[in-house]
mmCIF file of C-alpha atoms in Angstrom:
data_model
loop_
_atom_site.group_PDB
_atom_site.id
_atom_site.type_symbol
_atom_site.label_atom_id
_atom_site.label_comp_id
_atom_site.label_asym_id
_atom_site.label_seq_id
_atom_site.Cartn_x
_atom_site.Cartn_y
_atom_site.Cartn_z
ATOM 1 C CA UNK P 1 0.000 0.000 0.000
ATOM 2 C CA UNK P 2 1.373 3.726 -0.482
ATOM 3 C CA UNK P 3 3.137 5.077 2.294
ATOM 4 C CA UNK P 4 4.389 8.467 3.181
ATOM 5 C CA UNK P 5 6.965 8.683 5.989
ATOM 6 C CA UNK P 6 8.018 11.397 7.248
ATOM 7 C CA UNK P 7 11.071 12.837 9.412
ATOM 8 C CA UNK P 8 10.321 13.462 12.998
ATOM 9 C CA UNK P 9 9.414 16.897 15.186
ATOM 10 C CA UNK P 10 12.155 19.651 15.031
ATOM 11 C CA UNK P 11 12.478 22.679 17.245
ATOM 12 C CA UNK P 12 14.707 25.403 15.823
ATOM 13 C CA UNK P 13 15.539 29.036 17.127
ATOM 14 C CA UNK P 14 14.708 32.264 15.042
ATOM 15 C CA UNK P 15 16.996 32.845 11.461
ATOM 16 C CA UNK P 16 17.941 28.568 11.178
ATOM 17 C CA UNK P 17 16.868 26.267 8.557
ATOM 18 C CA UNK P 18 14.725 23.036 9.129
ATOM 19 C CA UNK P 19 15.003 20.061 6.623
ATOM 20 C CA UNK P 20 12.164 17.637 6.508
ATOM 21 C CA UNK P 21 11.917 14.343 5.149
ATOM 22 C CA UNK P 22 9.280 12.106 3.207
ATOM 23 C CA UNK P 23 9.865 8.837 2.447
ATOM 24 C CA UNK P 24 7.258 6.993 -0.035
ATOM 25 C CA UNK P 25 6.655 3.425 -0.472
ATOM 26 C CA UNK P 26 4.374 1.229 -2.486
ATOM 27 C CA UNK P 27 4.353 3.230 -5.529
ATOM 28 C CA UNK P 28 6.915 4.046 -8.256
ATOM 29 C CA UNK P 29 8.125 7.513 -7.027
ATOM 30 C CA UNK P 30 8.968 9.002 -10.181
ATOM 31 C CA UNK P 31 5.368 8.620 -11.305
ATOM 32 C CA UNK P 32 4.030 11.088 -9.173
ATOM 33 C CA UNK P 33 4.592 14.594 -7.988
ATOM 34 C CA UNK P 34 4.968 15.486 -4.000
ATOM 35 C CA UNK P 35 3.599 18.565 -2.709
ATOM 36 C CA UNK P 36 4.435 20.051 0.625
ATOM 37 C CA UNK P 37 1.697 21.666 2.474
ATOM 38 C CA UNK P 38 1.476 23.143 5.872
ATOM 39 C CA UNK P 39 -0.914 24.131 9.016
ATOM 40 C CA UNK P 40 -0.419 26.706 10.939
ATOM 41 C CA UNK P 41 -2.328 26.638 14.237
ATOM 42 C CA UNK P 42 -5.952 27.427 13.701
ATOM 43 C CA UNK P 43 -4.932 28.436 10.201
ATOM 44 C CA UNK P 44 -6.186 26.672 6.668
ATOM 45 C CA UNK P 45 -3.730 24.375 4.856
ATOM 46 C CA UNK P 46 -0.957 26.490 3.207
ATOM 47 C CA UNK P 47 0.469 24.674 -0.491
ATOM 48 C CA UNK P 48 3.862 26.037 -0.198
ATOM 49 C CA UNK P 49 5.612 23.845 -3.012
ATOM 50 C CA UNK P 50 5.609 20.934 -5.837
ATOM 51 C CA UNK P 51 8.257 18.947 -7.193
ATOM 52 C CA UNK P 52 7.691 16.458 -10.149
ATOM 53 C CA UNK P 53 9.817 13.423 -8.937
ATOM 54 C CA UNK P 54 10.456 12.245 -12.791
ATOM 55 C CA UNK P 55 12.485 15.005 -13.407
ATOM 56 C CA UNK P 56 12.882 17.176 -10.554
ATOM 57 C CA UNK P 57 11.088 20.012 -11.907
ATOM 58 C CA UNK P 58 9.915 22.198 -9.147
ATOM 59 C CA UNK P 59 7.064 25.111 -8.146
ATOM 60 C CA UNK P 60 6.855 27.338 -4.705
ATOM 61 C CA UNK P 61 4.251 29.523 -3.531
ATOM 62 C CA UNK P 62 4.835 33.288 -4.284
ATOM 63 C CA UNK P 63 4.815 34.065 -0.551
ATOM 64 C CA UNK P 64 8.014 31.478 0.180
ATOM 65 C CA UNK P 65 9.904 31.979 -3.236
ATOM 66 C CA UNK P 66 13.672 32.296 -1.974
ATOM 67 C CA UNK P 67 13.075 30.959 1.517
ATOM 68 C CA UNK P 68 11.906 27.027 0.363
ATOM 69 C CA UNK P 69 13.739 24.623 -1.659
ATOM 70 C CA UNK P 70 11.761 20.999 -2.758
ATOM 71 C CA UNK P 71 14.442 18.318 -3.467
ATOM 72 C CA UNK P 72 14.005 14.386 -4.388
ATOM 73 C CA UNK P 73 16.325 11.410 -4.170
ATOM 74 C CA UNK P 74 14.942 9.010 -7.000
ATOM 75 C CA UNK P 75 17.106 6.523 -5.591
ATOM 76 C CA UNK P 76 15.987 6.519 -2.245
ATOM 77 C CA UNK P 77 12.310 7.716 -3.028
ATOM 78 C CA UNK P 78 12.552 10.339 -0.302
ATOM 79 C CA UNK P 79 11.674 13.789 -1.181
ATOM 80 C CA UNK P 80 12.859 16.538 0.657
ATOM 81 C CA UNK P 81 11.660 20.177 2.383
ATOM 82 C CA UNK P 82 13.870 22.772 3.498
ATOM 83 C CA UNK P 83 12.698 26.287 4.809
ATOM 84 C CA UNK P 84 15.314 29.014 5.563
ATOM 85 C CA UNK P 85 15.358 31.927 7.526
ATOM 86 C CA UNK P 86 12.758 30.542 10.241
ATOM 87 C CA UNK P 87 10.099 32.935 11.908
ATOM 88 C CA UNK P 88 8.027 32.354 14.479
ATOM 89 C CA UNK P 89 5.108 32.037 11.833
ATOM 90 C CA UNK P 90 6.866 29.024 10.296
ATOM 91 C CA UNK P 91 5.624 27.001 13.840
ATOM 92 C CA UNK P 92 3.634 24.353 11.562
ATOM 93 C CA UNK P 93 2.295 20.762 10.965
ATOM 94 C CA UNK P 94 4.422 20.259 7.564
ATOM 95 C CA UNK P 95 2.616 17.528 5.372
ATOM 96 C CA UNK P 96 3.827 15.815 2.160
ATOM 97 C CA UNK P 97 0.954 14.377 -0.527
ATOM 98 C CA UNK P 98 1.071 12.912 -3.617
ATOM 99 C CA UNK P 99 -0.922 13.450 -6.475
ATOM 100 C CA UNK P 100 -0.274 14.809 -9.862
ATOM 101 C CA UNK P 101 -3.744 16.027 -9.357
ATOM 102 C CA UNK P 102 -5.904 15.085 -6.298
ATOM 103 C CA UNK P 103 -3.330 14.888 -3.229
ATOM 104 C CA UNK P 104 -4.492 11.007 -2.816
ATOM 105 C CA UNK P 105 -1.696 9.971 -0.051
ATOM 106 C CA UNK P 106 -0.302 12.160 2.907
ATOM 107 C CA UNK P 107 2.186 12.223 5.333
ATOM 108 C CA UNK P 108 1.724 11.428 8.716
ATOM 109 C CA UNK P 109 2.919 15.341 9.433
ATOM 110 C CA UNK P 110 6.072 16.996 10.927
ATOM 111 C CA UNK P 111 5.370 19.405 13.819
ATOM 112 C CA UNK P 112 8.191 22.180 13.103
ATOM 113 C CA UNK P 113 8.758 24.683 16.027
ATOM 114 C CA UNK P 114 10.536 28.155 15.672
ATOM 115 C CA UNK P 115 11.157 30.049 19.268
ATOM 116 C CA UNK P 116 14.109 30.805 20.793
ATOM 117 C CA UNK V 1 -5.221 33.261 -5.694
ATOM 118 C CA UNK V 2 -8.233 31.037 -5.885
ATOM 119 C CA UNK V 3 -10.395 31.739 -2.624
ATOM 120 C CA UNK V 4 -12.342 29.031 -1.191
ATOM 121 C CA UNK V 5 -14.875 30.013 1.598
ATOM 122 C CA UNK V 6 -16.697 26.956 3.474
ATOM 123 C CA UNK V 7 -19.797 27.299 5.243
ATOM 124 C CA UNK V 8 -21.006 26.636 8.319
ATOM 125 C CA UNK V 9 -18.003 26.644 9.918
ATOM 126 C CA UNK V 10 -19.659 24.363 12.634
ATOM 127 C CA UNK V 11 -22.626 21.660 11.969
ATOM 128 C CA UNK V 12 -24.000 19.918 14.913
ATOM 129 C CA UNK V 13 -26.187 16.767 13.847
ATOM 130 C CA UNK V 14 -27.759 13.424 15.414
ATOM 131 C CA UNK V 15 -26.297 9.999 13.650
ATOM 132 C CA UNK V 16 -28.358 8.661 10.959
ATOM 133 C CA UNK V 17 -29.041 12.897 10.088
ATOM 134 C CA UNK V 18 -27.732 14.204 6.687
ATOM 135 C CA UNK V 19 -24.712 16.431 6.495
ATOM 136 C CA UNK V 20 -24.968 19.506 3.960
ATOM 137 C CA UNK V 21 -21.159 21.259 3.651
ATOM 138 C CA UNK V 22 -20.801 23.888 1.446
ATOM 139 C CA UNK V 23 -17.597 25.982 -0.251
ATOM 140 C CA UNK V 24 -18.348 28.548 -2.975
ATOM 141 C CA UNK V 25 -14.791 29.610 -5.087
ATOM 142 C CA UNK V 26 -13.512 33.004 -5.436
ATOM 143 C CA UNK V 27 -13.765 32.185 -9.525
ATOM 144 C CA UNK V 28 -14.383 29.166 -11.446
ATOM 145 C CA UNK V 29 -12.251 25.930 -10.536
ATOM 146 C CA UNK V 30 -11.221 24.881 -13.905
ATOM 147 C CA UNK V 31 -11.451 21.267 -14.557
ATOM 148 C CA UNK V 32 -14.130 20.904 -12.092
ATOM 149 C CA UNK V 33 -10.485 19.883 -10.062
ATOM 150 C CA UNK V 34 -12.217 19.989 -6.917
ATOM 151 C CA UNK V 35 -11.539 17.830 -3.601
ATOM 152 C CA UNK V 36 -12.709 17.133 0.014
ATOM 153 C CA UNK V 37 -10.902 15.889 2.457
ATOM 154 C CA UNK V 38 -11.369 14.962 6.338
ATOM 155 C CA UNK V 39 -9.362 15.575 8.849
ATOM 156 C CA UNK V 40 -9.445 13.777 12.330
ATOM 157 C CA UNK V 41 -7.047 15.236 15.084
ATOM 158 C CA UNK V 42 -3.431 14.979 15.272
ATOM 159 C CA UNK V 43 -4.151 12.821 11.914
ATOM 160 C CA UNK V 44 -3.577 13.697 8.419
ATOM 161 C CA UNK V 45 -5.832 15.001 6.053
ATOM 162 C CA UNK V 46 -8.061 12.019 3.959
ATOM 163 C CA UNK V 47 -8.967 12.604 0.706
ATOM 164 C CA UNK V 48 -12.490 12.035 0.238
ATOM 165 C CA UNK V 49 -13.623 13.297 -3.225
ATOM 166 C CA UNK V 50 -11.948 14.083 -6.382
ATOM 167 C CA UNK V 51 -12.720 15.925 -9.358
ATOM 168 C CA UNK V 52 -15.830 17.449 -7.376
ATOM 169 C CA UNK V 53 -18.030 14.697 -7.431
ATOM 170 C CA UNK V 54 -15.547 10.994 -7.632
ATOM 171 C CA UNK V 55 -15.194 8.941 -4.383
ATOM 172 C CA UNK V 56 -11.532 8.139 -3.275
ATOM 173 C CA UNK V 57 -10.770 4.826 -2.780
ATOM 174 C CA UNK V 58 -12.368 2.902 0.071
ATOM 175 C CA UNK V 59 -14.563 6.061 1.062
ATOM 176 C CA UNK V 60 -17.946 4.506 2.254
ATOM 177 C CA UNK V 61 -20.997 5.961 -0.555
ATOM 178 C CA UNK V 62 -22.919 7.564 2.191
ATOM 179 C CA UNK V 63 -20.121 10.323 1.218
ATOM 180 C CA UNK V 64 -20.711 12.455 -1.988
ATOM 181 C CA UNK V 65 -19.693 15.688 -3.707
ATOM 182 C CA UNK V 66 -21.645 17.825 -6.308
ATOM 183 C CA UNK V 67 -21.457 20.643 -7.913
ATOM 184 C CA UNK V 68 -19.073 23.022 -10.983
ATOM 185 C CA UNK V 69 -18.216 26.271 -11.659
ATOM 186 C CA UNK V 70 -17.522 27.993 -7.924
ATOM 187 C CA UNK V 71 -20.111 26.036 -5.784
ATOM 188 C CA UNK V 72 -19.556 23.038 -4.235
ATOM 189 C CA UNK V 73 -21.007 20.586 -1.863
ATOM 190 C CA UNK V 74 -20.085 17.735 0.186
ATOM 191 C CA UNK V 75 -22.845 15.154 1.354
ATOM 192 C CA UNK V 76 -22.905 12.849 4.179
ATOM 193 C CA UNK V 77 -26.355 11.089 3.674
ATOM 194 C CA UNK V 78 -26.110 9.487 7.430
ATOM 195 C CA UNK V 79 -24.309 10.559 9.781
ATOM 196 C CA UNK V 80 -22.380 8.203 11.834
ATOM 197 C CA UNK V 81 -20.059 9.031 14.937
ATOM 198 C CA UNK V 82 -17.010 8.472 13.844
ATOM 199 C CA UNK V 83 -17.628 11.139 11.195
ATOM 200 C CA UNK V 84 -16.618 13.898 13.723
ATOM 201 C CA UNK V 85 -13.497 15.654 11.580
ATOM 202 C CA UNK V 86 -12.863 19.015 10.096
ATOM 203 C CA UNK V 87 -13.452 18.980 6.676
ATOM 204 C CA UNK V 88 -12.135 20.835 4.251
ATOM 205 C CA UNK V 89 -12.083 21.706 0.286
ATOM 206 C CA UNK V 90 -9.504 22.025 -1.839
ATOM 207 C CA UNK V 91 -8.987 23.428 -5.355
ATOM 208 C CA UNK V 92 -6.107 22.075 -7.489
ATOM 209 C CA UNK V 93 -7.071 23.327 -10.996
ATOM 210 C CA UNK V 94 -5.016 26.802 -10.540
ATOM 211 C CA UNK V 95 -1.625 27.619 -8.530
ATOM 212 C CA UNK V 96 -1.402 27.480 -6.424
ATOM 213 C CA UNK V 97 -3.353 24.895 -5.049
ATOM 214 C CA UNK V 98 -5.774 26.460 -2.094
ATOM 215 C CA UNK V 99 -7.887 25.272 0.734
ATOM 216 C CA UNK V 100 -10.803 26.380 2.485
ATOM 217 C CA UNK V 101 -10.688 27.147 6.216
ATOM 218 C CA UNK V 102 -12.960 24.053 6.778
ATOM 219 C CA UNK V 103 -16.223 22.653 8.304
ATOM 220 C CA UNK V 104 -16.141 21.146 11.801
ATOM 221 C CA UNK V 105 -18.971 18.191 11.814
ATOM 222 C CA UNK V 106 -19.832 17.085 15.358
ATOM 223 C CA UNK V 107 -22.284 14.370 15.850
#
């Protein structure tokens, strides 16, 4: 069955970075893009980037351009998130989903924490 | 940005009652690329419905979507308890992808 693992909780101060993980299973993963979407505390689900694991071809949200960077590792069928320049806003549940269309599988989440 | 507002934000029912969740778009989803999903807490979000009105794999057919253009709805004909979630919508015809604030259903 598809499976999306992800890296565990991080806490990080003010300014670092945060990498998160997501490891698929049960699928091909160059078949199928993986989003990254987040929730903020009694916010709505944020898209904040896309990257087509075929060819690495990537998209980010306007509001994060600069600050996010999607990566994949075809070999390992892990794709990666990294957010730089953390703010206290950035305190999130960070999902990946598949889909090239509907986001069919998730993530089990990744609470990140900024505070110093 | 594509806006998606749900209404009510809160719908208190008795099992076996019908469900009636609404989100009306900011402009016309293209593609009628429309989903809902629930969400249970400290779980991840399920997808329900795809392409506005297509049940996801293994989702029980008391669940259904309807509707084109900018107004959508999500059905549950009977309600049963362990349908208390959030639900939201989500629109992935234009990018970026956006999500309404969602529905809490409490039975």
């Amino acid at each position: 069955q598809v499976q999306l693992v992800q890296s565990g909780a991080e806490v990080k101060e003010p300014g670092a970075s945060v990498k998160v993980s997501c490891k698929a299973s049960g699928y091909i993963f160059n078949t199928y893009a993986i989003h990254w979407v987040r929730q903020a505390p009694g916010q709505r689900l944020e898209w904040m980037a896309w990257i087509n694991a075929g060819n690495g071809n990537t998209k980010y949200s306007q509001k994060l351009q600069g600050r996010v960077t999607v990566t994949s590792d075809t070999s390992a069928s892990t794709a990666y998130l990294e957010l730089s320049g953390l703010r206290s806003e950035d305190t999130a549940v960070y999902y990946c989903a598949r889909g090239n269309l509907p986001n069919d599988h998730w993530g089990q989440g990744t609470l990140v924490t900024v505070s110093s | 940005e594509i806006v998606l507002t749900q209404s009510p934000a809160t719908l208190s029912l008795s099992p076996g009652e019908r469900a009636t969740l609404s989100c009306r778009a900011s402009q016309s989803i293209s593609g009628n690329y429309f989903a809902w999903f629930q969400q249970k807490p400290g779980q991840a979000p399920r997808l329900l419905i795809f392409d506005a009105s297509n049940r996801a794999t293994g989702i029980p057919d008391r669940f259904s979507g309807s509707g084109s253009g900018t107004d959508f709805i999500l059905t549950i004909s009977r309600l049963e308890p362990e349908d208390v979630a959030v639900y939201f919508c989500q629109q992935y015809g234009d990018s970026p992808r956006t999500f309404g604030q969602g529905t809490k259903v409490e039975v």
